[in-house]
Amino acid sequence: MTTMDASKAGAMSRRQFLVVSLSAAGGLAIGLSLPDLAEAEPILPEPWSEATGDEINAWILIEPDDTVVIRVAQSEMGEGVFTALPMIVAEELACDWEKVRPEYASANRNLRENNVYGRMLTGGSSAVRRSREFLQQAGASARERLIHAAAERWGVPADACTAKDSVVTHAESGRSLRYGELAADAAKVKLASEPAIKTADQYTLIGQPKARLDTPPKLNGTAQFGIDTRLPDMLYAAVVTCPVFGGSLKSYDAKAIEGRRGVKSVVPIPGGVAVVADRFWRAKEAVAALPVTWDEGPAASTDSAQFAEAYRTALNGPAAIARKQGDVMKALADGKRVEALYEVPHLAHAPMEPLNCTAHVQPDRVDVWIGTQYPEAALDLAAKAAGVAPEKVELHNCFLGGGFGRRAVNDELTQAVLVSKAVGKPVKLVWTREEDMRHDRYRPQAAIRFEAALGPDGTPKGLRVRTAVGSIERSLGWGSADKGVEPSAVEGLANQPYEMGAIEVDCVLKNTHVPVMFWRSVGSSQNAFAMEGFVDELAYAAGQDPYQFRRKLLAGKDDFLRVLDTIAEKSDWGKPMPAGKGRGIAIHESFGTIVGEVVEVAVSPKGEVRVERVVAAVDCGHVVNPRTVEMQIESGVVYGLSAALFGEITIDKGAVVQGNFDDYQVVRLADMPWIETHLALSGGSKWGGIGEPGTPPIAPAVCNAIFAATGKRIRRLPIKDFDLSGERS
Amino acid sequence: MVAFTINGQHQELDIEPETPLLWVIRDELGLTGTKFGCGIAQCGACTVHVDGQAVRSCSLQVGDADGKTITTIEGLSPDGTHPVQQAWLAEDVPQCGYCQSGQIMAAVAFLNEHPDPSDADINDELTNICRCGTYARIRAAIHRAAAIAKDAGGTP
Ligand code: FES
Ligand code: FES
């Protein structure tokens, strides 16, 4: 039986968030002078012992007791990067895995040292894919330096020495030295050339199921999330912002809350106002009592029904081509026509930890504590809000209480910095759940239209797809507003894998005043629902089994077939089910990974849907930590299932209606299906992402299963809005 | 003045009695293991024990905790080896981890009432939200915790 080591947990959580900015002081060699910022008086939420070890390179620091600190330049939001990325380094470092401690890499150092950590934005399921090679290189390089340091000390050739489990050994003389004894010298070694890194067939650690390194502090309350930041003299802020996006603050009456216990000040922020108090509860109550008037702007008369109509109408207007192959109009002119319109609503991210940020603005230095997916942008945001250079900003990234895309744009950070600057003290600014739900940046609403023609034997001769959807890039002010096609708008449609004959996929980008953004699996979140639903419709129209139909249209695509066959076999596809129950299948590739899911549902005569079982298979090429892969598929399925069953953000009078988990319901234990995940890996040169690809197939697999059970085709989410009552036979 | 015992320590606080216990625990006492998720008793991230019962502390006024005995995640076990914590570790439950203090506190109280729970008991009584979707592992870990406690000859 495993037990927890609480002392380890404490040590990790303390150092990883705070010491990094100080201990990350050297360059490649140790002993370089400390940069200005790190010399400045640090802000200590609690005392800590500074790491004393020797830094081998920016990624690796080895302490005299052999502890190996591995820096992680991606954000830990549950997806497991605090374990998977150190595994990649340790694979090459030949260190004792038990002695590895992860800590965040410093965004400030990354800025000062010319991107030493590369891109730190965590998104697009890319942590492993993007950094694997250079993390392996960092590990291999450090290992070689440790070997050289030992060889030099013994006066023997380096190639007569080997490294294993944090010990360098000279077999001939039987001598050995621990990494902790060699680190200081290793930091000074200059290698003539960088060592080669291992290929996949040589891995001994990568691919092994390993317990997550961040679990112990998450079981005893010591894991530090942004919201847990505590600083001496810290004040708290609660905010209220205009309910209609794009609206602005007209006036407020600060006098009305004067004299309330603990209330310090009222600070205007973009689109709203913050109340600062000595305790969060006092700030929150005061902001609720503050009389505020808004200029809601022209969007105040809009609602979701209008938007839905506008997206449907937009499907008849001009569109930009994303993929064209053959003459689709000609192909659609004959054969059996199948047409369908699919629609999805806006969705909130609703991470478990409401958005929050703690900021301390001083004349020559800005510190922010936050859980962010995008540290480099957070530096810029803080710098801009405080009016200093980004180099003057120290970002203390924390564990993220869920991200799912939301924490890539940190509106809360700008607010916290402005408020701290205004009051001259450290301020922890926390959004209520209602603020978080109503001022999210949402998964876009969309309408997607399909037209296809089947030949006499049921083979598709042509497929035409048009999507009308909000542009994320436009909403974020990124990229070109008028290029017409945005990759995320058509992902999963333009690159759909089936043999369909002539194909045309085009796109209408249409934004409303509702801000839209990346939501776990982005465009695939709606496009897989539509595409895989429509393929199912084609299978039935062709009079064929949905699994066999897909199989035929995927002929020659071995990676897809392996996944498809795995789920069919493991789910007993084809085995008859009782009345009121059905099986549905869906498969989708996103972020370089193919995931297939078979779902079993039961639909009661009253129309209640119960998802009973999910059988998933995944091909992400290679796996770093199989446990993480399983967990991420489970997580992606639940996230997508919440959205499929219940997820819907509606707009009324320009504002979001839903405010909390009472009206934005999510899956709980009672809704949780049995779920099993199978690896169907293709290996080779493929390294697929894992944080998101589990999400897209679940909505279509559930709806396809509902069709199998009831004969009712759901083309608009969420499922809860659908009447599925009726007797089944 | 409100007085109570929390994690074995007596506290007397000059505080508005209508303050939710959650914010007293987090901001007044600095015990940040108990989390804020919704503020309206929907999510369970704020679950603590009051006189041994699982309570959503965001929705209990501190005045109503006067004279009571409170346990938070920090006070569950001195070394993190409560059977439920052991089971959570063995089953790799946490992902982002934010909901897990509440999940663990809810599970401990639940197992006190149901030392040998069925899946239906778990589904019916545990309603805490996990946005990372760790439910399958929570279920497995609850069964494992029950077994650990039974082996140790006690109740969880
Ligand atoms: S914060 Fe108390 S139940 Fe959600
Ligand atoms: S582990 Fe992230 S919300 Fe439960």
mmCIF file of C-alpha atoms in Angstrom, chain A residues 71-398:
data_model
loop_
_atom_site.group_PDB
_atom_site.id
_atom_site.type_symbol
_atom_site.label_atom_id
_atom_site.label_comp_id
_atom_site.label_asym_id
_atom_site.label_seq_id
_atom_site.Cartn_x
_atom_site.Cartn_y
_atom_site.Cartn_z
ATOM 1 C CA ARG A 71 11.549 23.058 -14.296
ATOM 2 C CA VAL A 72 8.263 22.834 -16.123
ATOM 3 C CA ALA A 73 7.479 25.574 -18.618
ATOM 4 C CA GLN A 74 3.859 24.531 -19.117
ATOM 5 C CA SER A 75 0.942 25.109 -16.777
ATOM 6 C CA GLU A 76 -0.357 22.320 -14.539
ATOM 7 C CA MET A 77 -4.140 22.488 -14.771
ATOM 8 C CA GLY A 78 -4.862 18.838 -14.217
ATOM 9 C CA GLU A 79 -3.510 17.490 -17.483
ATOM 10 C CA GLY A 80 -0.398 16.131 -15.825
ATOM 11 C CA VAL A 81 2.483 18.178 -17.229
ATOM 12 C CA PHE A 82 4.130 18.302 -13.798
ATOM 13 C CA THR A 83 4.733 14.580 -14.212
ATOM 14 C CA ALA A 84 4.943 13.953 -17.955
ATOM 15 C CA LEU A 85 7.477 16.671 -18.757
ATOM 16 C CA PRO A 86 9.860 15.733 -15.910
ATOM 17 C CA MET A 87 9.615 12.119 -17.116
ATOM 18 C CA ILE A 88 10.951 13.217 -20.487
ATOM 19 C CA VAL A 89 13.900 15.034 -18.897
ATOM 20 C CA ALA A 90 14.554 12.176 -16.479
ATOM 21 C CA GLU A 91 14.502 9.638 -19.295
ATOM 22 C CA GLU A 92 17.787 11.122 -20.480
ATOM 23 C CA LEU A 93 19.160 12.385 -17.201
ATOM 24 C CA ALA A 94 19.360 8.836 -15.831
ATOM 25 C CA CYS A 95 18.373 10.114 -12.415
ATOM 26 C CA ASP A 96 16.494 8.395 -9.645
ATOM 27 C CA TRP A 97 12.840 9.172 -10.421
ATOM 28 C CA GLU A 98 12.004 9.120 -6.722
ATOM 29 C CA LYS A 99 14.184 12.181 -6.242
ATOM 30 C CA VAL A 100 12.597 14.337 -8.925
ATOM 31 C CA ARG A 101 10.715 17.491 -7.882
ATOM 32 C CA PRO A 102 8.951 19.622 -10.475
ATOM 33 C CA GLU A 103 8.736 23.392 -10.231
ATOM 34 C CA TYR A 104 7.520 26.092 -12.572
ATOM 35 C CA ALA A 105 9.998 27.702 -14.923
ATOM 36 C CA SER A 106 10.129 31.468 -14.548
ATOM 37 C CA ALA A 107 8.342 33.464 -17.232
ATOM 38 C CA ASN A 108 10.411 36.462 -16.294
ATOM 39 C CA ARG A 109 13.617 34.513 -16.850
ATOM 40 C CA ASN A 110 12.268 33.274 -20.142
ATOM 41 C CA LEU A 111 11.855 36.880 -21.188
ATOM 42 C CA ARG A 112 15.262 37.975 -19.941
ATOM 43 C CA GLU A 113 17.149 34.969 -21.253
ATOM 44 C CA ASN A 114 15.939 34.983 -24.796
ATOM 45 C CA ASN A 115 13.190 32.371 -24.561
ATOM 46 C CA VAL A 116 15.297 29.812 -22.758
ATOM 47 C CA TYR A 117 12.114 27.842 -22.018
ATOM 48 C CA GLY A 118 10.508 28.299 -25.414
ATOM 49 C CA ARG A 119 6.805 28.982 -25.743
ATOM 50 C CA MET A 120 5.158 28.750 -22.347
ATOM 51 C CA LEU A 121 1.546 29.059 -23.487
ATOM 52 C CA THR A 122 -0.244 25.840 -22.565
ATOM 53 C CA GLY A 123 -2.897 25.076 -25.121
ATOM 54 C CA GLY A 124 -3.690 23.024 -28.145
ATOM 55 C CA SER A 125 -2.757 19.801 -26.335
ATOM 56 C CA SER A 126 0.816 20.523 -27.284
ATOM 57 C CA ALA A 127 2.918 20.290 -24.110
ATOM 58 C CA VAL A 128 4.596 17.004 -24.980
ATOM 59 C CA ARG A 129 4.518 17.389 -28.726
ATOM 60 C CA ARG A 130 6.210 20.752 -28.744
ATOM 61 C CA SER A 131 8.807 20.293 -26.038
ATOM 62 C CA ARG A 132 9.752 16.617 -26.075
ATOM 63 C CA GLU A 133 12.878 16.926 -28.143
ATOM 64 C CA PHE A 134 14.419 19.855 -26.331
ATOM 65 C CA LEU A 135 13.533 18.418 -22.927
ATOM 66 C CA GLN A 136 15.235 15.194 -23.892
ATOM 67 C CA GLN A 137 18.195 17.256 -25.042
ATOM 68 C CA ALA A 138 18.353 19.171 -21.758
ATOM 69 C CA GLY A 139 18.338 15.887 -19.857
ATOM 70 C CA ALA A 140 20.948 14.250 -22.060
ATOM 71 C CA SER A 141 23.170 17.296 -21.914
ATOM 72 C CA ALA A 142 23.044 17.419 -18.124
ATOM 73 C CA ARG A 143 23.791 13.694 -17.889
ATOM 74 C CA GLU A 144 26.875 14.092 -20.076
ATOM 75 C CA ARG A 145 28.112 16.999 -17.958
ATOM 76 C CA LEU A 146 27.717 14.937 -14.806
ATOM 77 C CA ILE A 147 29.670 12.085 -16.427
ATOM 78 C CA HIS A 148 32.408 14.461 -17.575
ATOM 79 C CA ALA A 149 32.665 15.997 -14.133
ATOM 80 C CA ALA A 150 33.172 12.564 -12.590
ATOM 81 C CA ALA A 151 35.636 11.463 -15.261
ATOM 82 C CA GLU A 152 37.680 14.594 -14.728
ATOM 83 C CA ARG A 153 37.767 14.072 -10.984
ATOM 84 C CA TRP A 154 38.986 10.503 -11.449
ATOM 85 C CA GLY A 155 41.290 11.313 -14.361
ATOM 86 C CA VAL A 156 39.635 8.714 -16.588
ATOM 87 C CA PRO A 157 38.033 9.008 -20.023
ATOM 88 C CA ALA A 158 34.405 10.060 -19.926
ATOM 89 C CA ASP A 159 33.365 7.206 -22.159
ATOM 90 C CA ALA A 160 34.603 4.734 -19.556
ATOM 91 C CA CYS A 161 31.959 6.034 -17.146
ATOM 92 C CA THR A 162 28.221 5.408 -17.041
ATOM 93 C CA ALA A 163 25.295 7.102 -15.367
ATOM 94 C CA LYS A 164 22.324 5.390 -13.793
ATOM 95 C CA ASP A 165 19.884 6.207 -10.990
ATOM 96 C CA SER A 166 21.641 9.457 -10.092
ATOM 97 C CA VAL A 167 25.065 7.803 -9.766
ATOM 98 C CA VAL A 168 28.050 7.994 -12.119
ATOM 99 C CA THR A 169 30.173 4.841 -12.067
ATOM 100 C CA HIS A 170 33.612 3.988 -13.404
ATOM 101 C CA ALA A 171 33.270 0.249 -13.777
ATOM 102 C CA GLU A 172 36.963 -0.507 -14.184
ATOM 103 C CA SER A 173 37.990 0.982 -10.847
ATOM 104 C CA GLY A 174 34.643 0.408 -9.134
ATOM 105 C CA ARG A 175 34.387 4.070 -8.163
ATOM 106 C CA SER A 176 31.155 5.966 -8.101
ATOM 107 C CA LEU A 177 29.858 9.431 -7.253
ATOM 108 C CA ARG A 178 26.337 10.670 -6.633
ATOM 109 C CA TYR A 179 24.842 13.413 -8.791
ATOM 110 C CA GLY A 180 24.595 15.630 -5.720
ATOM 111 C CA GLU A 181 28.373 15.392 -5.322
ATOM 112 C CA LEU A 182 28.997 16.215 -8.975
ATOM 113 C CA ALA A 183 26.476 18.945 -9.702
ATOM 114 C CA ALA A 184 28.686 21.923 -8.883
ATOM 115 C CA ASP A 185 31.415 20.690 -11.216
ATOM 116 C CA ALA A 186 28.980 19.552 -13.852
ATOM 117 C CA ALA A 187 27.576 23.063 -14.059
ATOM 118 C CA LYS A 188 31.009 24.239 -15.258
ATOM 119 C CA VAL A 189 31.608 21.515 -17.853
ATOM 120 C CA LYS A 190 31.630 22.646 -21.459
ATOM 121 C CA LEU A 191 30.777 19.809 -23.828
ATOM 122 C CA ALA A 192 32.490 19.658 -27.201
ATOM 123 C CA SER A 193 29.219 18.568 -28.741
ATOM 124 C CA GLU A 194 25.710 17.838 -27.530
ATOM 125 C CA PRO A 195 24.890 14.151 -27.046
ATOM 126 C CA ALA A 196 22.352 12.431 -29.270
ATOM 127 C CA ILE A 197 18.960 11.814 -27.708
ATOM 128 C CA LYS A 198 17.239 8.461 -27.406
ATOM 129 C CA THR A 199 14.772 7.188 -29.924
ATOM 130 C CA ALA A 200 11.430 5.774 -28.821
ATOM 131 C CA ASP A 201 12.663 2.162 -28.855
ATOM 132 C CA GLN A 202 15.308 3.061 -26.250
ATOM 133 C CA TYR A 203 12.980 4.553 -23.667
ATOM 134 C CA THR A 204 12.894 2.994 -20.239
ATOM 135 C CA LEU A 205 10.897 5.601 -18.287
ATOM 136 C CA ILE A 206 8.716 7.174 -20.967
ATOM 137 C CA GLY A 207 5.749 4.880 -21.483
ATOM 138 C CA GLN A 208 5.766 3.556 -17.904
ATOM 139 C CA PRO A 209 2.706 4.237 -15.750
ATOM 140 C CA LYS A 210 3.864 6.694 -13.090
ATOM 141 C CA ALA A 211 1.966 8.250 -10.210
ATOM 142 C CA ARG A 212 1.539 11.970 -10.620
ATOM 143 C CA LEU A 213 4.056 14.041 -8.689
ATOM 144 C CA ASP A 214 1.473 16.687 -7.852
ATOM 145 C CA THR A 215 -0.946 14.330 -6.119
ATOM 146 C CA PRO A 216 0.259 14.476 -2.468
ATOM 147 C CA PRO A 217 -0.237 18.237 -1.976
ATOM 148 C CA LYS A 218 -3.643 17.953 -3.639
ATOM 149 C CA LEU A 219 -4.793 15.553 -0.923
ATOM 150 C CA ASN A 220 -3.951 17.541 2.196
ATOM 151 C CA GLY A 221 -4.818 21.119 1.335
ATOM 152 C CA THR A 222 -1.239 22.304 0.762
ATOM 153 C CA ALA A 223 -1.377 22.660 -3.044
ATOM 154 C CA GLN A 224 -1.257 26.367 -3.782
ATOM 155 C CA PHE A 225 -3.731 27.659 -6.314
ATOM 156 C CA GLY A 226 -3.801 31.320 -7.277
ATOM 157 C CA ILE A 227 -6.763 31.879 -4.985
ATOM 158 C CA ASP A 228 -4.730 30.619 -2.021
ATOM 159 C CA THR A 229 -2.138 33.393 -2.210
ATOM 160 C CA ARG A 230 -1.689 35.249 1.065
ATOM 161 C CA LEU A 231 0.637 38.194 1.476
ATOM 162 C CA PRO A 232 1.362 40.430 4.432
ATOM 163 C CA ASP A 233 -0.848 43.507 4.397
ATOM 164 C CA MET A 234 -2.942 42.088 1.580
ATOM 165 C CA LEU A 235 -6.366 43.506 0.755
ATOM 166 C CA TYR A 236 -9.163 41.776 -1.131
ATOM 167 C CA ALA A 237 -11.199 42.952 -4.080
ATOM 168 C CA ALA A 238 -14.546 41.923 -5.541
ATOM 169 C CA VAL A 239 -15.746 43.234 -8.877
ATOM 170 C CA VAL A 240 -18.885 43.922 -10.802
ATOM 171 C CA THR A 241 -18.747 44.556 -14.536
ATOM 172 C CA CYS A 242 -21.354 45.551 -17.059
ATOM 173 C CA PRO A 243 -23.693 42.602 -17.639
ATOM 174 C CA VAL A 244 -23.785 43.370 -21.358
ATOM 175 C CA PHE A 245 -20.420 42.714 -22.999
ATOM 176 C CA GLY A 246 -18.932 45.873 -24.392
ATOM 177 C CA GLY A 247 -20.993 48.092 -22.128
ATOM 178 C CA SER A 248 -19.429 50.549 -19.763
ATOM 179 C CA LEU A 249 -19.739 52.011 -16.320
ATOM 180 C CA LYS A 250 -21.858 55.153 -16.214
ATOM 181 C CA SER A 251 -21.850 55.975 -12.540
ATOM 182 C CA TYR A 252 -21.680 54.501 -9.071
ATOM 183 C CA ASP A 253 -22.409 55.835 -5.628
ATOM 184 C CA ALA A 254 -19.456 55.038 -3.377
ATOM 185 C CA LYS A 255 -21.102 56.921 -0.507
ATOM 186 C CA ALA A 256 -23.734 54.220 -0.256
ATOM 187 C CA ILE A 257 -21.139 51.723 1.011
ATOM 188 C CA GLU A 258 -19.055 54.119 3.059
ATOM 189 C CA GLY A 259 -18.574 53.079 6.648
ATOM 190 C CA ARG A 260 -19.190 49.390 5.991
ATOM 191 C CA ARG A 261 -16.849 47.334 8.082
ATOM 192 C CA GLY A 262 -13.481 46.722 6.420
ATOM 193 C CA VAL A 263 -14.282 48.512 3.174
ATOM 194 C CA LYS A 264 -11.317 50.567 1.975
ATOM 195 C CA SER A 265 -12.033 51.941 -1.455
ATOM 196 C CA VAL A 266 -13.852 51.735 -4.738
ATOM 197 C CA VAL A 267 -11.735 51.533 -7.879
ATOM 198 C CA PRO A 268 -13.077 51.783 -11.436
ATOM 199 C CA ILE A 269 -11.780 49.050 -13.759
ATOM 200 C CA PRO A 270 -12.419 48.498 -17.471
ATOM 201 C CA GLY A 271 -16.158 48.001 -17.900
ATOM 202 C CA GLY A 272 -16.887 48.007 -14.190
ATOM 203 C CA VAL A 273 -15.823 48.677 -10.673
ATOM 204 C CA ALA A 274 -13.938 46.941 -7.864
ATOM 205 C CA VAL A 275 -14.531 47.279 -4.153
ATOM 206 C CA VAL A 276 -11.504 46.781 -1.927
ATOM 207 C CA ALA A 277 -11.824 45.587 1.652
ATOM 208 C CA ASP A 278 -9.816 43.859 4.340
ATOM 209 C CA ARG A 279 -11.654 40.570 3.730
ATOM 210 C CA PHE A 280 -13.097 39.084 0.575
ATOM 211 C CA TRP A 281 -16.546 38.563 2.022
ATOM 212 C CA ARG A 282 -16.771 42.221 3.027
ATOM 213 C CA ALA A 283 -15.661 43.314 -0.437
ATOM 214 C CA LYS A 284 -18.167 40.997 -2.096
ATOM 215 C CA GLU A 285 -21.087 42.142 0.061
ATOM 216 C CA ALA A 286 -20.145 45.768 -0.464
ATOM 217 C CA VAL A 287 -19.906 45.453 -4.231
ATOM 218 C CA ALA A 288 -23.323 43.825 -4.265
ATOM 219 C CA ALA A 289 -24.692 46.775 -2.269
ATOM 220 C CA LEU A 290 -23.022 49.401 -4.450
ATOM 221 C CA PRO A 291 -25.501 51.306 -6.631
ATOM 222 C CA VAL A 292 -24.147 51.174 -10.197
ATOM 223 C CA THR A 293 -25.577 52.351 -13.494
ATOM 224 C CA TRP A 294 -24.397 51.073 -16.834
ATOM 225 C CA ASP A 295 -24.293 52.233 -20.375
ATOM 226 C CA GLU A 296 -25.225 48.883 -21.858
ATOM 227 C CA GLY A 297 -24.765 49.906 -25.447
ATOM 228 C CA PRO A 298 -26.546 48.678 -28.581
ATOM 229 C CA ALA A 299 -26.204 44.965 -27.782
ATOM 230 C CA ALA A 300 -28.633 45.266 -24.882
ATOM 231 C CA SER A 301 -31.558 44.183 -27.036
ATOM 232 C CA THR A 302 -30.014 40.946 -28.345
ATOM 233 C CA ASP A 303 -30.754 37.363 -27.364
ATOM 234 C CA SER A 304 -29.740 33.818 -28.236
ATOM 235 C CA ALA A 305 -32.773 33.162 -30.428
ATOM 236 C CA GLN A 306 -31.813 36.141 -32.593
ATOM 237 C CA PHE A 307 -28.280 34.855 -32.822
ATOM 238 C CA ALA A 308 -29.451 31.381 -33.787
ATOM 239 C CA GLU A 309 -31.580 32.898 -36.523
ATOM 240 C CA ALA A 310 -28.676 35.075 -37.660
ATOM 241 C CA TYR A 311 -26.327 32.091 -37.907
ATOM 242 C CA ARG A 312 -28.892 30.083 -39.858
ATOM 243 C CA THR A 313 -29.430 33.016 -42.196
ATOM 244 C CA ALA A 314 -25.697 33.509 -42.609
ATOM 245 C CA LEU A 315 -25.525 30.007 -44.088
ATOM 246 C CA ASN A 316 -27.271 31.426 -47.165
ATOM 247 C CA GLY A 317 -24.814 34.262 -47.646
ATOM 248 C CA PRO A 318 -21.278 34.366 -49.010
ATOM 249 C CA ALA A 319 -18.748 31.951 -47.541
ATOM 250 C CA ALA A 320 -15.005 31.396 -47.809
ATOM 251 C CA ILE A 321 -13.763 28.058 -49.124
ATOM 252 C CA ALA A 322 -11.763 25.902 -46.730
ATOM 253 C CA ARG A 323 -11.557 22.749 -48.851
ATOM 254 C CA LYS A 324 -12.610 21.942 -52.361
ATOM 255 C CA GLN A 325 -12.173 18.654 -54.136
ATOM 256 C CA GLY A 326 -13.999 17.717 -57.324
ATOM 257 C CA ASP A 327 -17.291 19.144 -58.537
ATOM 258 C CA VAL A 328 -19.562 18.906 -55.556
ATOM 259 C CA MET A 329 -22.587 20.566 -57.183
ATOM 260 C CA LYS A 330 -22.532 17.984 -59.916
ATOM 261 C CA ALA A 331 -22.142 15.154 -57.439
ATOM 262 C CA LEU A 332 -25.050 16.420 -55.359
ATOM 263 C CA ALA A 333 -27.307 16.602 -58.416
ATOM 264 C CA ASP A 334 -27.802 12.845 -58.531
ATOM 265 C CA GLY A 335 -28.277 10.103 -56.077
ATOM 266 C CA LYS A 336 -30.067 10.030 -52.811
ATOM 267 C CA ARG A 337 -29.891 13.437 -51.109
ATOM 268 C CA VAL A 338 -29.352 13.718 -47.364
ATOM 269 C CA GLU A 339 -29.407 17.125 -45.705
ATOM 270 C CA ALA A 340 -29.174 18.280 -42.127
ATOM 271 C CA LEU A 341 -28.633 21.378 -40.048
ATOM 272 C CA TYR A 342 -26.714 21.101 -36.778
ATOM 273 C CA GLU A 343 -26.620 23.821 -34.136
ATOM 274 C CA VAL A 344 -24.698 24.411 -30.933
ATOM 275 C CA PRO A 345 -24.990 27.082 -28.230
ATOM 276 C CA HIS A 346 -22.366 29.170 -26.483
ATOM 277 C CA LEU A 347 -20.665 27.314 -23.656
ATOM 278 C CA ALA A 348 -18.889 28.536 -20.538
ATOM 279 C CA HIS A 349 -15.607 27.000 -19.398
ATOM 280 C CA ALA A 350 -16.611 27.053 -15.725
ATOM 281 C CA PRO A 351 -13.285 25.883 -14.311
ATOM 282 C CA MET A 352 -13.670 24.767 -10.705
ATOM 283 C CA GLU A 353 -11.512 27.612 -9.396
ATOM 284 C CA PRO A 354 -13.166 30.932 -10.246
ATOM 285 C CA LEU A 355 -10.821 33.393 -11.913
ATOM 286 C CA ASN A 356 -8.660 35.356 -9.526
ATOM 287 C CA CYS A 357 -5.335 37.118 -9.319
ATOM 288 C CA THR A 358 -3.206 38.628 -6.601
ATOM 289 C CA ALA A 359 -1.084 41.605 -7.568
ATOM 290 C CA HIS A 360 1.428 43.774 -5.780
ATOM 291 C CA VAL A 361 2.441 46.848 -7.708
ATOM 292 C CA GLN A 362 5.469 48.700 -6.379
ATOM 293 C CA PRO A 363 7.276 51.578 -8.065
ATOM 294 C CA ASP A 364 10.019 49.437 -9.607
ATOM 295 C CA ARG A 365 8.492 46.013 -9.511
ATOM 296 C CA VAL A 366 5.223 44.200 -10.117
ATOM 297 C CA ASP A 367 4.456 40.771 -8.707
ATOM 298 C CA VAL A 368 1.447 38.740 -9.751
ATOM 299 C CA TRP A 369 0.234 35.419 -8.416
ATOM 300 C CA ILE A 370 -2.156 33.689 -10.750
ATOM 301 C CA GLY A 371 -2.884 30.391 -12.390
ATOM 302 C CA THR A 372 -2.376 31.196 -16.041
ATOM 303 C CA GLN A 373 -2.122 29.151 -19.213
ATOM 304 C CA TYR A 374 -0.222 31.935 -20.905
ATOM 305 C CA PRO A 375 2.623 33.271 -18.754
ATOM 306 C CA GLU A 376 4.306 35.346 -21.446
ATOM 307 C CA ALA A 377 1.087 37.200 -22.235
ATOM 308 C CA ALA A 378 0.432 37.615 -18.509
ATOM 309 C CA LEU A 379 3.757 39.460 -18.161
ATOM 310 C CA ASP A 380 2.706 41.829 -20.905
ATOM 311 C CA LEU A 381 -0.770 42.369 -19.485
ATOM 312 C CA ALA A 382 0.639 43.167 -16.054
ATOM 313 C CA ALA A 383 3.273 45.465 -17.511
ATOM 314 C CA LYS A 384 0.711 47.340 -19.526
ATOM 315 C CA ALA A 385 -1.707 47.744 -16.636
ATOM 316 C CA ALA A 386 1.043 48.879 -14.266
ATOM 317 C CA GLY A 387 2.850 51.042 -16.811
ATOM 318 C CA VAL A 388 6.231 49.292 -16.471
ATOM 319 C CA ALA A 389 8.431 47.193 -18.757
ATOM 320 C CA PRO A 390 7.587 43.461 -18.814
ATOM 321 C CA GLU A 391 11.052 42.720 -17.418
ATOM 322 C CA LYS A 392 9.890 44.365 -14.193
ATOM 323 C CA VAL A 393 7.092 41.851 -13.757
ATOM 324 C CA GLU A 394 7.554 38.700 -11.773
ATOM 325 C CA LEU A 395 4.875 36.131 -12.489
ATOM 326 C CA HIS A 396 4.311 33.500 -9.807
ATOM 327 C CA ASN A 397 2.370 30.856 -11.637
ATOM 328 C CA CYS A 398 0.299 28.601 -9.394
#
